[in-house]
Short mmCIF file of N, CA and C in Angstrom, two decimals:
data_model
loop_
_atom_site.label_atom_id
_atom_site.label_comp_id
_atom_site.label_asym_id
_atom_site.label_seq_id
_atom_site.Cartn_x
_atom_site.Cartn_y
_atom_site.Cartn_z
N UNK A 9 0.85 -1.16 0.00
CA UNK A 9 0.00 0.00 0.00
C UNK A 9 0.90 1.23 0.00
N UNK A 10 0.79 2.22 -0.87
CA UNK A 10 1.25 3.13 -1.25
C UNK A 10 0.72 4.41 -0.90
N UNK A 11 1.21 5.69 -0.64
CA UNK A 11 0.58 6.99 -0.68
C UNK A 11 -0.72 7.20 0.96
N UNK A 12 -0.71 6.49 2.00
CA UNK A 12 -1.07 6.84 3.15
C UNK A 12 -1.16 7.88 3.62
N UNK A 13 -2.07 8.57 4.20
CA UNK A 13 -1.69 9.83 4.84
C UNK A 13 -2.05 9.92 6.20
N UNK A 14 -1.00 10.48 7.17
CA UNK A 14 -1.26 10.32 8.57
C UNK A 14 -1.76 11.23 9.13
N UNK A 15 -2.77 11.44 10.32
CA UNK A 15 -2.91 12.43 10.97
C UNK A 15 -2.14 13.78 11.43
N UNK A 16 -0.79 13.00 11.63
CA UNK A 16 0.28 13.81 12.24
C UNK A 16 0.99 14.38 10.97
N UNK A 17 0.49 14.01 9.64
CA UNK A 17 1.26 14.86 8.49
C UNK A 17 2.12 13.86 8.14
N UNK A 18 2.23 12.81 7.65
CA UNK A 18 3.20 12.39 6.92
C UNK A 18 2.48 11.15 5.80
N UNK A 19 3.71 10.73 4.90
CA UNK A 19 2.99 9.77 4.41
C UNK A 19 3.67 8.58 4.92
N UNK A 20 3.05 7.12 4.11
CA UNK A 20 3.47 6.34 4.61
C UNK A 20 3.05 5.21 3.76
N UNK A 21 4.12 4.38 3.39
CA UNK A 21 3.83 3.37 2.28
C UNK A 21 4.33 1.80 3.71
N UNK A 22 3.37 0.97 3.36
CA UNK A 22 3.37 -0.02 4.03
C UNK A 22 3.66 -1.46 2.92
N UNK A 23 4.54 -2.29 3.39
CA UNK A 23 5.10 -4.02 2.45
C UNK A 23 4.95 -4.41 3.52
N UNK A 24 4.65 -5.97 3.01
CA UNK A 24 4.54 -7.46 3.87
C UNK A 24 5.09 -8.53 3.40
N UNK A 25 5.57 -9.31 4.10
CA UNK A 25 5.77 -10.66 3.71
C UNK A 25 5.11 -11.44 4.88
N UNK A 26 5.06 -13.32 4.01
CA UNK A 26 4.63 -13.28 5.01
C UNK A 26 5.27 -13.35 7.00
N UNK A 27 6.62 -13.13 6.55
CA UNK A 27 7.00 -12.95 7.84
C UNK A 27 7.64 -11.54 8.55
N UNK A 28 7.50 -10.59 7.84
CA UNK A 28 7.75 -9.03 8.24
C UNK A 28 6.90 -8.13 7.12
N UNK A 29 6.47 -6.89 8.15
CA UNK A 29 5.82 -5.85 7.69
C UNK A 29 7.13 -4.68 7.82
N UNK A 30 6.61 -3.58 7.14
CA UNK A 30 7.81 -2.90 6.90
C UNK A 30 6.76 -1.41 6.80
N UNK A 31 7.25 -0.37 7.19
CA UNK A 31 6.76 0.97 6.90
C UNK A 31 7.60 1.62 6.78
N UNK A 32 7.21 2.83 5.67
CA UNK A 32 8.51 3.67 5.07
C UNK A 32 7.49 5.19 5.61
N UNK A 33 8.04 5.64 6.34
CA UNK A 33 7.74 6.52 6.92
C UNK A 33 8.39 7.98 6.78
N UNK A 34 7.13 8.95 5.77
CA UNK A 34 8.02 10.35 4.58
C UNK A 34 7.20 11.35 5.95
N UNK A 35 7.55 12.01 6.90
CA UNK A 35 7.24 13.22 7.81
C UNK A 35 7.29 14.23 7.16
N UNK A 36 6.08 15.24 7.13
CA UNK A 36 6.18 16.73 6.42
C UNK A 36 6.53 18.03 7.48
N UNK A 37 6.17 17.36 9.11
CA UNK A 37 6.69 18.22 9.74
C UNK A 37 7.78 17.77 11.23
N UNK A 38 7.87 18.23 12.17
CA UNK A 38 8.62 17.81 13.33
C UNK A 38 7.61 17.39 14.39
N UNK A 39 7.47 15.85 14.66
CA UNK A 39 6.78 15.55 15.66
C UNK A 39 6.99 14.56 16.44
N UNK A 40 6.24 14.42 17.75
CA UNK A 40 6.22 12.63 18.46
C UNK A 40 5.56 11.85 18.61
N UNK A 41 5.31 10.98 18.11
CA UNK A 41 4.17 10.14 17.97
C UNK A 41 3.96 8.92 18.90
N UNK A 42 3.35 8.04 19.00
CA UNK A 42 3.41 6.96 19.74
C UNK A 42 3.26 6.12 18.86
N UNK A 43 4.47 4.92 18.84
CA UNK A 43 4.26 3.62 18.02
C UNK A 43 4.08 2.27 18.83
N UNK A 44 3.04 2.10 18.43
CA UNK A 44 2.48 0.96 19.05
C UNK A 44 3.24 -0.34 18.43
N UNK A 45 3.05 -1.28 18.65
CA UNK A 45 3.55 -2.49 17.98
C UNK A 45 3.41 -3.61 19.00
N UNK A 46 3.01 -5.34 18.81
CA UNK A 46 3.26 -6.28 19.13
C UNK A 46 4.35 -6.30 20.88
N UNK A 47 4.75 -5.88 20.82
CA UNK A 47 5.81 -5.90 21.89
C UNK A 47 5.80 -4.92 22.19
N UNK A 48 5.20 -3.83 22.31
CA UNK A 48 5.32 -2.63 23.11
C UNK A 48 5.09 -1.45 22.33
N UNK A 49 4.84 0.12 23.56
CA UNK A 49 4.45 1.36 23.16
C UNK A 49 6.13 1.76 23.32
N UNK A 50 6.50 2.84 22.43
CA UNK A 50 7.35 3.55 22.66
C UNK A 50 7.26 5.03 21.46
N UNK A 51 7.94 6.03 21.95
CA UNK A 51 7.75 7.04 21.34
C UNK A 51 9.05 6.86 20.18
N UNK A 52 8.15 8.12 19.35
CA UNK A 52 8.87 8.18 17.99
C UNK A 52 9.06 9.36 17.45
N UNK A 53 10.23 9.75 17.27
CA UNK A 53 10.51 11.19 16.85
C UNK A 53 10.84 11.55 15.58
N UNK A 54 10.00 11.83 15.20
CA UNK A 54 9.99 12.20 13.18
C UNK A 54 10.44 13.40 13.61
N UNK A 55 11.06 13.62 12.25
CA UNK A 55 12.04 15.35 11.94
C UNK A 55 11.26 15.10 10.58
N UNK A 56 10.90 15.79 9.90
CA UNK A 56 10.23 16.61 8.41
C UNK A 56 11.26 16.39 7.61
N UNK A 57 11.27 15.86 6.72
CA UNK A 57 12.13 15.51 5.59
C UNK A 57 12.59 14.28 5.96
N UNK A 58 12.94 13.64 7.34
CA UNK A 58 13.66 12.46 7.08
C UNK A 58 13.29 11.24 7.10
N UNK A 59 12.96 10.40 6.49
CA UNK A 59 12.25 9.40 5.97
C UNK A 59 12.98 8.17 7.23
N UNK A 60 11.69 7.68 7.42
CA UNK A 60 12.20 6.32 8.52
C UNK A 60 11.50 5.45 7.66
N UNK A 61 12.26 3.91 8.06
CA UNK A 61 12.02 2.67 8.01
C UNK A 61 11.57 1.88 9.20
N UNK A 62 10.05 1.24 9.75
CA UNK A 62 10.94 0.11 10.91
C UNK A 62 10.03 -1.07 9.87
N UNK A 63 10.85 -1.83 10.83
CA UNK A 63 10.01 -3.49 9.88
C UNK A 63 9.97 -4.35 11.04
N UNK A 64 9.01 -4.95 11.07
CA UNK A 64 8.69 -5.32 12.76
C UNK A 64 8.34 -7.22 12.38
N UNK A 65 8.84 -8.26 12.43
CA UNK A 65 8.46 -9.68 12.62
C UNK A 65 7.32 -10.22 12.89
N UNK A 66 6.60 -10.53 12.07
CA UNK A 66 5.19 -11.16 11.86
C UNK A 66 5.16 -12.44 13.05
N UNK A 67 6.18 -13.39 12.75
CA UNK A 67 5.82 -14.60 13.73
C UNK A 67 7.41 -14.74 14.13
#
């Protein structure tokens, strides 16, 4: 899935396999978000322009 748009302003293209998901994460401004995931909450600090990756293990 391609071209996402987040609340907090960014985009966000999402891949799978079937054993990892992956998000490419494009921020338009400076923020902190909370990323949830399987194993835990922790915060996340986007800067505007700089593009993150995480890819998190399905099983």
């Amino acid at each position: 899935m391609r071209g996402i748009r987040t609340r907090f302003g960014a985009g966000l293209d999402l891949t799978w396999t079937p054993d990892t998901v992956t998000a490419l994460i494009r921020p338009t401004r400076t923020v902190r978000v909370e990323l949830r995931t399987s194993s835990g909450t922790s915060a996340l600090d986007l800067v505007a322009g700089e593009d993150h990756v995480l890819t998190e293990r399905t099983r």
